[in-house]
Short mmCIF file of C-alpha atoms in Angstrom, two decimals:
data_model
loop_
_atom_site.label_atom_id
_atom_site.label_comp_id
_atom_site.label_asym_id
_atom_site.label_seq_id
_atom_site.Cartn_x
_atom_site.Cartn_y
_atom_site.Cartn_z
CA UNK X 226 -19.97 -15.64 34.24
CA UNK X 227 -22.44 -14.38 36.81
CA UNK X 228 -20.97 -16.63 39.50
CA UNK X 229 -17.78 -15.45 41.15
CA UNK X 230 -14.68 -17.56 41.31
CA UNK X 231 -14.90 -18.22 45.04
CA UNK X 232 -18.54 -19.20 44.83
CA UNK X 233 -17.71 -21.54 41.96
CA UNK X 234 -15.03 -23.12 44.14
CA UNK X 235 -17.75 -24.08 46.58
CA UNK X 236 -16.16 -22.39 49.60
CA UNK X 237 -17.58 -19.60 51.73
CA UNK X 238 -15.68 -16.33 51.68
CA UNK X 239 -14.07 -15.42 54.99
CA UNK X 240 -15.87 -12.45 56.61
CA UNK X 241 -12.50 -10.77 57.08
CA UNK X 242 -11.84 -10.89 53.34
CA UNK X 243 -15.31 -9.51 52.63
CA UNK X 244 -14.74 -6.64 55.05
CA UNK X 245 -11.31 -5.87 53.56
CA UNK X 246 -12.84 -5.71 50.09
CA UNK X 247 -15.55 -3.36 51.40
CA UNK X 248 -12.90 -1.07 52.91
CA UNK X 249 -10.93 -0.98 49.66
CA UNK X 250 -14.08 -0.35 47.62
CA UNK X 251 -14.76 2.76 49.72
CA UNK X 252 -11.20 3.86 48.94
CA UNK X 253 -11.59 3.22 45.20
CA UNK X 254 -10.62 6.75 44.13
CA UNK X 255 -7.19 6.50 45.76
CA UNK X 256 -6.69 2.95 44.48
CA UNK X 257 -7.66 3.99 40.96
CA UNK X 258 -5.18 6.84 40.84
CA UNK X 259 -2.34 4.84 42.39
CA UNK X 260 -2.90 1.81 40.15
CA UNK X 261 -3.23 3.95 37.01
CA UNK X 262 0.08 5.65 37.76
CA UNK X 263 1.69 2.26 38.43
CA UNK X 264 0.45 0.81 35.13
CA UNK X 265 1.63 3.88 33.22
CA UNK X 266 5.08 3.60 34.79
CA UNK X 267 5.46 -0.06 33.84
CA UNK X 268 3.72 -0.19 30.45
CA UNK X 269 4.91 2.50 27.98
CA UNK X 270 1.95 1.83 25.70
CA UNK X 271 -0.42 3.50 28.14
CA UNK X 272 1.76 6.61 28.36
CA UNK X 273 1.92 7.12 24.60
CA UNK X 274 -1.71 6.39 23.73
CA UNK X 275 -3.90 7.26 26.74
CA UNK X 276 -4.12 10.17 29.13
CA UNK X 277 -4.10 9.40 32.84
CA UNK X 278 -7.79 10.31 33.08
CA UNK X 279 -8.66 7.89 30.26
CA UNK X 280 -6.70 5.13 31.95
CA UNK X 281 -8.42 5.83 35.28
CA UNK X 282 -11.84 5.63 33.61
CA UNK X 283 -10.98 2.04 32.67
CA UNK X 284 -9.15 1.08 35.88
CA UNK X 285 -11.91 2.10 38.31
CA UNK X 286 -14.66 -0.35 37.17
CA UNK X 287 -12.11 -3.14 36.92
CA UNK X 288 -10.91 -2.56 40.51
CA UNK X 289 -14.50 -2.67 41.74
CA UNK X 290 -15.19 -5.76 39.62
CA UNK X 291 -12.19 -7.59 41.09
CA UNK X 292 -13.23 -6.70 44.64
CA UNK X 293 -16.78 -7.89 43.93
CA UNK X 294 -15.44 -11.16 42.50
CA UNK X 295 -13.22 -11.79 45.52
CA UNK X 296 -15.93 -11.05 48.07
CA UNK X 297 -18.85 -12.62 46.17
CA UNK X 298 -20.81 -9.38 46.47
CA UNK X 299 -21.95 -6.62 44.16
CA UNK X 300 -22.87 -6.95 40.49
CA UNK X 301 -24.43 -10.11 39.08
CA UNK X 302 -21.77 -10.28 36.36
CA UNK X 303 -18.40 -9.32 37.76
CA UNK X 304 -16.77 -9.89 34.38
CA UNK X 305 -18.58 -6.99 32.70
CA UNK X 306 -15.64 -4.64 33.31
CA UNK X 307 -12.91 -6.83 31.74
CA UNK X 308 -15.25 -7.57 28.85
CA UNK X 309 -15.72 -3.83 28.20
CA UNK X 310 -12.00 -3.22 28.59
CA UNK X 311 -11.09 -5.97 26.13
CA UNK X 312 -13.41 -4.60 23.46
CA UNK X 313 -12.33 -1.02 24.09
CA UNK X 314 -8.62 -1.80 23.82
CA UNK X 315 -9.21 -3.84 20.65
CA UNK X 316 -11.12 -0.90 19.16
CA UNK X 317 -8.22 1.39 20.06
CA UNK X 318 -5.77 -0.96 18.35
CA UNK X 319 -3.89 -1.73 21.55
CA UNK X 320 -1.69 -4.86 21.47
CA UNK X 321 -3.18 -7.60 23.62
CA UNK X 322 0.09 -8.23 25.49
CA UNK X 323 0.31 -4.86 27.29
CA UNK X 324 -3.40 -5.04 28.15
CA UNK X 325 -2.98 -8.46 29.77
CA UNK X 326 0.12 -7.31 31.65
CA UNK X 327 -1.80 -4.31 32.99
CA UNK X 328 -4.35 -6.71 34.47
CA UNK X 329 -1.63 -8.70 36.18
CA UNK X 330 -0.18 -5.49 37.59
CA UNK X 331 -3.63 -4.58 38.88
CA UNK X 332 -4.21 -7.92 40.58
CA UNK X 333 -0.82 -7.81 42.28
CA UNK X 334 -1.58 -4.28 43.43
CA UNK X 335 -4.95 -5.28 44.90
CA UNK X 336 -3.39 -8.29 46.63
CA UNK X 337 -0.83 -6.01 48.27
CA UNK X 338 -3.63 -3.68 49.37
CA UNK X 339 -5.51 -6.60 50.89
CA UNK X 340 -2.36 -7.65 52.76
CA UNK X 341 -2.05 -4.09 54.06
CA UNK X 342 -5.66 -3.88 55.23
CA UNK X 343 -5.69 -7.38 56.74
CA UNK X 344 -2.61 -6.83 58.89
CA UNK X 345 -3.67 -8.91 61.92
CA UNK X 346 -2.34 -12.46 62.08
CA UNK X 347 -5.81 -14.00 62.02
CA UNK X 348 -6.78 -11.94 58.99
CA UNK X 349 -3.51 -12.84 57.26
CA UNK X 350 -4.30 -16.53 57.69
CA UNK X 351 -7.77 -16.00 56.20
CA UNK X 352 -6.27 -14.15 53.25
CA UNK X 353 -3.77 -16.93 52.61
CA UNK X 354 -6.60 -19.47 52.58
CA UNK X 355 -8.24 -17.32 49.89
CA UNK X 356 -5.09 -16.99 47.76
CA UNK X 357 -5.94 -19.74 45.27
CA UNK X 358 -9.38 -18.31 44.58
CA UNK X 359 -7.88 -14.81 44.34
CA UNK X 360 -5.51 -15.83 41.56
CA UNK X 361 -8.27 -17.84 39.90
CA UNK X 362 -10.09 -14.53 39.69
CA UNK X 363 -7.14 -13.16 37.75
CA UNK X 364 -7.37 -16.10 35.34
CA UNK X 365 -11.10 -15.52 34.91
CA UNK X 366 -10.66 -11.81 34.22
CA UNK X 367 -7.77 -12.38 31.81
CA UNK X 368 -9.76 -15.04 29.96
CA UNK X 369 -12.78 -12.73 29.72
CA UNK X 370 -10.69 -9.79 28.59
CA UNK X 371 -8.81 -11.82 25.96
CA UNK X 372 -11.99 -13.41 24.61
CA UNK X 373 -13.73 -10.04 24.34
CA UNK X 374 -10.65 -8.57 22.63
CA UNK X 375 -10.50 -11.36 20.04
CA UNK X 376 -14.27 -11.34 19.48
CA UNK X 377 -14.11 -7.63 18.69
CA UNK X 378 -11.18 -8.23 16.34
CA UNK X 379 -13.15 -10.94 14.53
CA UNK X 380 -16.22 -8.69 14.28
CA UNK X 381 -14.06 -5.86 12.96
CA UNK X 382 -12.43 -8.08 10.36
CA UNK X 383 -15.86 -9.26 9.22
CA UNK X 384 -17.14 -5.68 9.13
CA UNK X 385 -14.05 -4.49 7.26
CA UNK X 386 -14.47 -7.35 4.79
CA UNK X 387 -18.10 -6.40 4.11
CA UNK X 388 -17.15 -2.74 3.79
CA UNK X 389 -14.33 -3.63 1.41
CA UNK X 390 -16.63 -5.80 -0.73
CA UNK X 391 -19.17 -2.99 -0.97
CA UNK X 392 -16.45 -0.47 -1.81
CA UNK X 393 -14.95 -2.73 -4.48
CA UNK X 394 -18.37 -3.33 -6.04
CA UNK X 395 -19.01 0.40 -6.16
CA UNK X 396 -15.51 1.10 -7.46
CA UNK X 397 -15.60 -1.33 -10.38
CA UNK X 398 -19.31 -1.23 -11.20
CA UNK X 399 -20.17 2.40 -10.43
CA UNK X 400 -20.99 4.21 -7.19
CA UNK X 401 -24.73 3.90 -7.84
CA UNK X 402 -24.49 0.13 -7.29
CA UNK X 403 -23.78 0.51 -3.57
CA UNK X 404 -24.84 4.08 -2.80
CA UNK X 405 -21.32 5.08 -1.77
CA UNK X 406 -19.43 8.26 -2.59
CA UNK X 407 -15.97 8.28 -4.13
CA UNK X 408 -14.52 9.78 -0.96
CA UNK X 409 -16.00 7.00 1.19
CA UNK X 410 -14.75 4.36 -1.25
CA UNK X 411 -11.28 5.88 -1.20
CA UNK X 412 -11.29 5.91 2.60
CA UNK X 413 -12.46 2.29 2.86
CA UNK X 414 -9.79 1.08 0.42
CA UNK X 415 -7.10 3.53 1.55
CA UNK X 416 -6.75 5.02 -1.91
CA UNK X 417 -6.13 8.56 -3.11
CA UNK X 418 -8.99 10.09 -5.09
CA UNK X 419 -6.57 11.55 -7.65
CA UNK X 420 -3.45 10.06 -9.21
CA UNK X 421 -2.33 7.90 -12.13
CA UNK X 422 -4.40 4.70 -12.33
CA UNK X 423 -5.06 1.77 -14.64
CA UNK X 424 -7.45 -1.16 -14.34
CA UNK X 425 -6.48 -4.68 -15.40
CA UNK X 426 -8.88 -7.56 -16.03
CA UNK X 427 -7.87 -11.22 -16.27
CA UNK X 428 -9.57 -14.47 -17.14
CA UNK X 429 -11.02 -16.39 -14.16
CA UNK X 430 -8.13 -17.03 -11.80
CA UNK X 431 -7.18 -20.73 -11.84
CA UNK X 432 -6.62 -22.74 -8.69
CA UNK X 433 -3.41 -21.42 -7.20
CA UNK X 434 -3.51 -18.34 -9.43
CA UNK X 435 -4.28 -16.09 -6.48
CA UNK X 436 -0.60 -16.35 -5.58
CA UNK X 437 0.33 -14.61 -8.84
CA UNK X 438 -2.09 -11.79 -8.04
CA UNK X 439 -0.69 -11.48 -4.53
CA UNK X 440 2.85 -11.43 -5.96
CA UNK X 441 1.81 -8.70 -8.38
CA UNK X 442 0.30 -6.68 -5.56
CA UNK X 443 3.46 -7.00 -3.49
CA UNK X 444 5.79 -6.06 -6.33
CA UNK X 445 3.70 -3.01 -7.21
CA UNK X 446 3.52 -1.95 -3.57
CA UNK X 447 7.26 -2.47 -3.14
CA UNK X 448 7.90 -0.22 -6.13
CA UNK X 449 5.75 2.58 -4.77
CA UNK X 450 2.46 1.68 -6.43
CA UNK X 451 -0.74 0.27 -4.95
CA UNK X 452 -3.04 -2.60 -5.96
CA UNK X 453 -6.68 -3.11 -5.03
CA UNK X 454 -8.18 -6.24 -6.54
CA UNK X 455 -10.94 -8.77 -6.30
CA UNK X 456 -11.66 -12.12 -7.91
CA UNK X 457 -15.07 -12.46 -9.55
CA UNK X 458 -16.57 -15.49 -11.33
CA UNK X 459 -15.76 -13.95 -14.72
CA UNK X 460 -12.17 -13.10 -13.76
CA UNK X 461 -10.00 -10.99 -11.51
CA UNK X 462 -10.07 -7.22 -11.78
CA UNK X 463 -7.61 -4.82 -10.20
CA UNK X 464 -7.10 -1.10 -9.79
CA UNK X 465 -3.42 -0.20 -9.89
CA UNK X 466 -2.13 3.16 -8.72
CA UNK X 467 1.02 3.91 -10.69
CA UNK X 468 3.97 5.91 -9.41
CA UNK X 469 7.13 7.50 -10.85
CA UNK X 470 8.97 4.31 -9.89
CA UNK X 471 6.25 1.92 -11.03
CA UNK X 472 5.24 3.09 -14.49
CA UNK X 473 2.79 1.65 -16.98
CA UNK X 474 5.63 0.13 -19.02
CA UNK X 475 6.99 -1.60 -15.94
CA UNK X 476 3.52 -2.91 -15.11
CA UNK X 477 3.05 -4.29 -18.63
CA UNK X 478 6.43 -6.01 -18.47
CA UNK X 479 5.48 -7.63 -15.17
CA UNK X 480 2.05 -8.72 -16.39
CA UNK X 481 3.65 -10.49 -19.35
CA UNK X 482 5.48 -12.79 -16.92
CA UNK X 483 2.30 -14.02 -15.22
CA UNK X 484 0.23 -17.07 -16.09
CA UNK X 485 -3.22 -15.61 -15.65
CA UNK X 486 -4.59 -16.17 -19.15
CA UNK X 487 -5.73 -13.14 -21.12
CA UNK X 488 -5.11 -9.75 -19.49
CA UNK X 489 -6.75 -6.51 -20.57
CA UNK X 490 -5.36 -3.15 -19.50
CA UNK X 491 -7.31 0.12 -19.53
CA UNK X 492 -5.99 3.50 -20.53
CA UNK X 493 -4.37 5.57 -17.78
CA UNK X 494 -6.83 7.79 -15.90
CA UNK X 495 -6.40 10.35 -13.14
CA UNK X 496 -9.60 10.33 -11.08
CA UNK X 497 -10.95 7.44 -9.02
CA UNK X 498 -14.39 8.46 -10.32
CA UNK X 499 -13.44 7.02 -13.72
CA UNK X 500 -12.65 3.53 -12.39
CA UNK X 501 -15.86 1.80 -13.48
CA UNK X 502 -15.49 3.05 -17.06
CA UNK X 503 -11.87 1.96 -17.10
CA UNK X 504 -12.90 -1.44 -15.75
CA UNK X 505 -15.15 -1.79 -18.80
CA UNK X 506 -12.15 -0.89 -21.00
CA UNK X 507 -9.99 -3.53 -19.32
CA UNK X 508 -12.65 -6.21 -19.73
CA UNK X 509 -13.14 -5.25 -23.36
CA UNK X 510 -9.39 -5.44 -24.01
CA UNK X 511 -9.29 -8.86 -22.37
CA UNK X 512 -12.12 -10.00 -24.63
CA UNK X 513 -10.10 -8.87 -27.66
CA UNK X 514 -7.21 -11.21 -26.82
CA UNK X 515 -6.95 -14.63 -28.44
CA UNK X 516 -8.86 -17.30 -26.55
CA UNK X 517 -6.54 -19.55 -24.56
CA UNK X 518 -3.60 -17.18 -24.85
CA UNK X 519 -1.67 -15.26 -22.18
CA UNK X 520 -1.71 -12.02 -24.16
CA UNK X 521 -1.59 -8.63 -22.46
CA UNK X 522 -3.58 -6.07 -24.46
CA UNK X 523 -3.96 -2.33 -23.87
CA UNK X 524 -7.40 -1.01 -24.67
CA UNK X 525 -6.12 2.01 -26.58
CA UNK X 526 -4.09 -0.13 -28.96
CA UNK X 527 -6.72 -2.75 -29.82
CA UNK X 528 -9.88 -0.73 -30.35
CA UNK X 529 -10.61 -2.46 -33.66
CA UNK X 530 -10.36 -5.87 -32.00
CA UNK X 531 -12.50 -4.61 -29.11
CA UNK X 532 -15.16 -3.51 -31.57
CA UNK X 533 -15.12 -6.91 -33.28
CA UNK X 534 -15.31 -8.80 -29.99
CA UNK X 535 -18.18 -6.66 -28.73
CA UNK X 536 -20.17 -7.02 -31.98
CA UNK X 537 -19.38 -10.68 -32.46
CA UNK X 538 -22.47 -11.59 -34.50
CA UNK X 539 -21.81 -8.91 -37.12
CA UNK X 540 -18.08 -9.64 -37.02
CA UNK X 541 -18.68 -13.35 -37.60
CA UNK X 542 -20.88 -12.59 -40.60
CA UNK X 543 -18.09 -10.41 -42.01
CA UNK X 544 -15.51 -13.10 -41.29
CA UNK X 545 -17.45 -15.81 -43.12
CA UNK X 546 -18.30 -13.51 -46.02
CA UNK X 547 -14.69 -12.39 -46.53
CA UNK X 548 -12.66 -15.46 -45.57
CA UNK X 549 -15.18 -18.19 -46.28
CA UNK X 550 -13.12 -19.53 -49.17
CA UNK X 551 -9.98 -19.68 -47.02
CA UNK X 552 -11.51 -21.43 -44.02
CA UNK X 553 -12.90 -24.18 -46.27
CA UNK X 554 -9.33 -25.26 -47.01
CA UNK X 555 -7.60 -28.01 -45.02
CA UNK X 556 -6.39 -26.63 -41.70
CA UNK X 557 -2.71 -26.64 -42.68
CA UNK X 558 -3.33 -24.59 -45.84
CA UNK X 559 -5.77 -22.30 -44.07
CA UNK X 560 -3.29 -21.57 -41.29
CA UNK X 561 -0.47 -20.96 -43.77
CA UNK X 562 -2.41 -18.39 -45.79
CA UNK X 563 -3.81 -16.54 -42.76
CA UNK X 564 -0.38 -16.38 -41.10
CA UNK X 565 1.08 -14.94 -44.30
CA UNK X 566 -1.69 -12.36 -44.53
CA UNK X 567 -1.13 -11.36 -40.90
CA UNK X 568 2.62 -11.05 -41.42
CA UNK X 569 1.97 -8.81 -44.44
CA UNK X 570 -0.30 -6.54 -42.40
CA UNK X 571 2.19 -6.42 -39.53
CA UNK X 572 4.91 -5.47 -42.03
CA UNK X 573 2.66 -2.58 -43.14
CA UNK X 574 2.13 -4.07 -46.60
CA UNK X 575 5.77 -4.88 -47.26
CA UNK X 576 6.27 -8.19 -49.04
CA UNK X 577 9.95 -8.21 -48.13
CA UNK X 578 9.13 -7.49 -44.49
CA UNK X 579 6.60 -10.31 -44.36
CA UNK X 580 9.10 -12.68 -45.99
CA UNK X 581 11.73 -11.79 -43.39
CA UNK X 582 9.27 -12.41 -40.56
CA UNK X 583 8.23 -15.76 -42.04
CA UNK X 584 11.78 -16.78 -43.03
CA UNK X 585 10.78 -17.45 -46.62
CA UNK X 586 11.36 -15.91 -50.07
CA UNK X 587 9.36 -12.78 -51.06
CA UNK X 588 8.02 -14.67 -54.08
CA UNK X 589 6.54 -17.22 -51.69
CA UNK X 590 4.73 -14.41 -49.91
CA UNK X 591 3.47 -13.01 -53.22
CA UNK X 592 2.16 -16.42 -54.25
CA UNK X 593 0.31 -16.93 -50.97
CA UNK X 594 -1.18 -13.44 -51.02
CA UNK X 595 -2.33 -14.03 -54.58
CA UNK X 596 -4.01 -17.21 -53.40
CA UNK X 597 -5.79 -15.23 -50.65
CA UNK X 598 -7.04 -12.70 -53.21
CA UNK X 599 -8.26 -15.50 -55.45
CA UNK X 600 -10.14 -17.31 -52.68
CA UNK X 601 -11.69 -14.18 -51.15
CA UNK X 602 -12.32 -12.11 -54.25
CA UNK X 603 -10.60 -9.18 -52.50
CA UNK X 604 -7.72 -7.18 -53.86
CA UNK X 605 -4.84 -6.22 -51.58
CA UNK X 606 -4.46 -3.00 -53.55
CA UNK X 607 -8.05 -1.85 -52.96
CA UNK X 608 -8.41 0.03 -49.62
CA UNK X 609 -11.91 -1.22 -48.81
CA UNK X 610 -11.06 -4.82 -49.68
CA UNK X 611 -7.90 -4.58 -47.57
CA UNK X 612 -9.90 -3.22 -44.63
CA UNK X 613 -12.39 -6.08 -44.89
CA UNK X 614 -9.57 -8.62 -44.97
CA UNK X 615 -7.95 -7.07 -41.89
CA UNK X 616 -11.19 -7.03 -39.90
CA UNK X 617 -12.02 -10.63 -40.80
CA UNK X 618 -8.51 -11.77 -39.96
CA UNK X 619 -8.62 -10.00 -36.57
CA UNK X 620 -11.90 -11.69 -35.69
CA UNK X 621 -10.34 -15.03 -36.57
CA UNK X 622 -7.39 -14.24 -34.28
CA UNK X 623 -9.69 -13.43 -31.36
CA UNK X 624 -11.55 -16.73 -31.61
CA UNK X 625 -8.78 -19.04 -32.83
CA UNK X 626 -7.07 -21.24 -30.22
CA UNK X 627 -3.32 -20.88 -30.10
CA UNK X 628 -2.79 -24.33 -31.61
CA UNK X 629 -4.10 -23.02 -34.95
CA UNK X 630 -1.99 -19.84 -34.89
CA UNK X 631 0.99 -21.36 -36.69
CA UNK X 632 4.00 -19.33 -37.76
CA UNK X 633 3.29 -19.67 -41.48
CA UNK X 634 6.76 -20.82 -42.51
#
């Protein structure tokens, strides 16, 4: 970029053109003001976002750079000014279109000034011979400006991505993990520090499953909520800001329609500071769901299952001690008895309720429950025995694939 356009073209610059550029360079203050006012009058963006002084600060070095490029004099790198302008406008969030149009306005303005200064016929002929190189200068400057603009955008996206990753790590794993404050995390993720929040945790997102997460994010956002999520090797995790229009019940209904495997949902919390603890709740609730299922479990409603899943060695010992006689049966008989026991618990100990759920006669339920008592040595009328049976059955549910969770009819 150090070579000017005319030098690259291999042709000497006419002395008259060089002199005209020198004259205009000495008049740069007037040119800067006039061109800045012209740009502001033709491009509304510059009126609404920049003061005239700010625009002039950018116009002046670009005018001098263009004159240097045309005359093959001055700075070694005549494209420094458009490079700076491209990065500056990208940093300001200016659309690229108006910035490019401003450059075209500037080049036309400088051409008209050259025509004015080189008014003699001989000079006019020299200027016309330089026209192609002049407009090549415009192409060079526009290319430089656009490349610098897009490079800054790419750098900013990369920086924002790193910042977001750090903020998400701190949010879900604790601020100590990244050395960030809650206020800086909230700013990076555009979140309020106070509100009504829940965290959800899913199984590892399958190929194509990201679309379901994106759909969830859009539906929550459209209903007045907000979703911030990331996909980790052990599963996706998301912070959801609830709203009066997007309540927890509505969220749970939506989650039940997704195909993301097990989903754990934390309790509602009100401070962003509590996110990492709530993330642990969501993961624990996910771990309490049946393997291979698409269950949606709220932490506060499955604390017993969470305890069993988190203390799996002890829970497995309890399971084998209590239900060992049942699980030695053929799979069909085992499934039938366990499904009947579960239906009885879900009916709050009502034989009639369990029979209705299983679509069988109450005497059938009584017979099966008697068989369970016989095989386990536990009485369904003794509170401690009943508690042991429930805990063992819950651990079996957590680990059992859905294919073994028959309906017990």
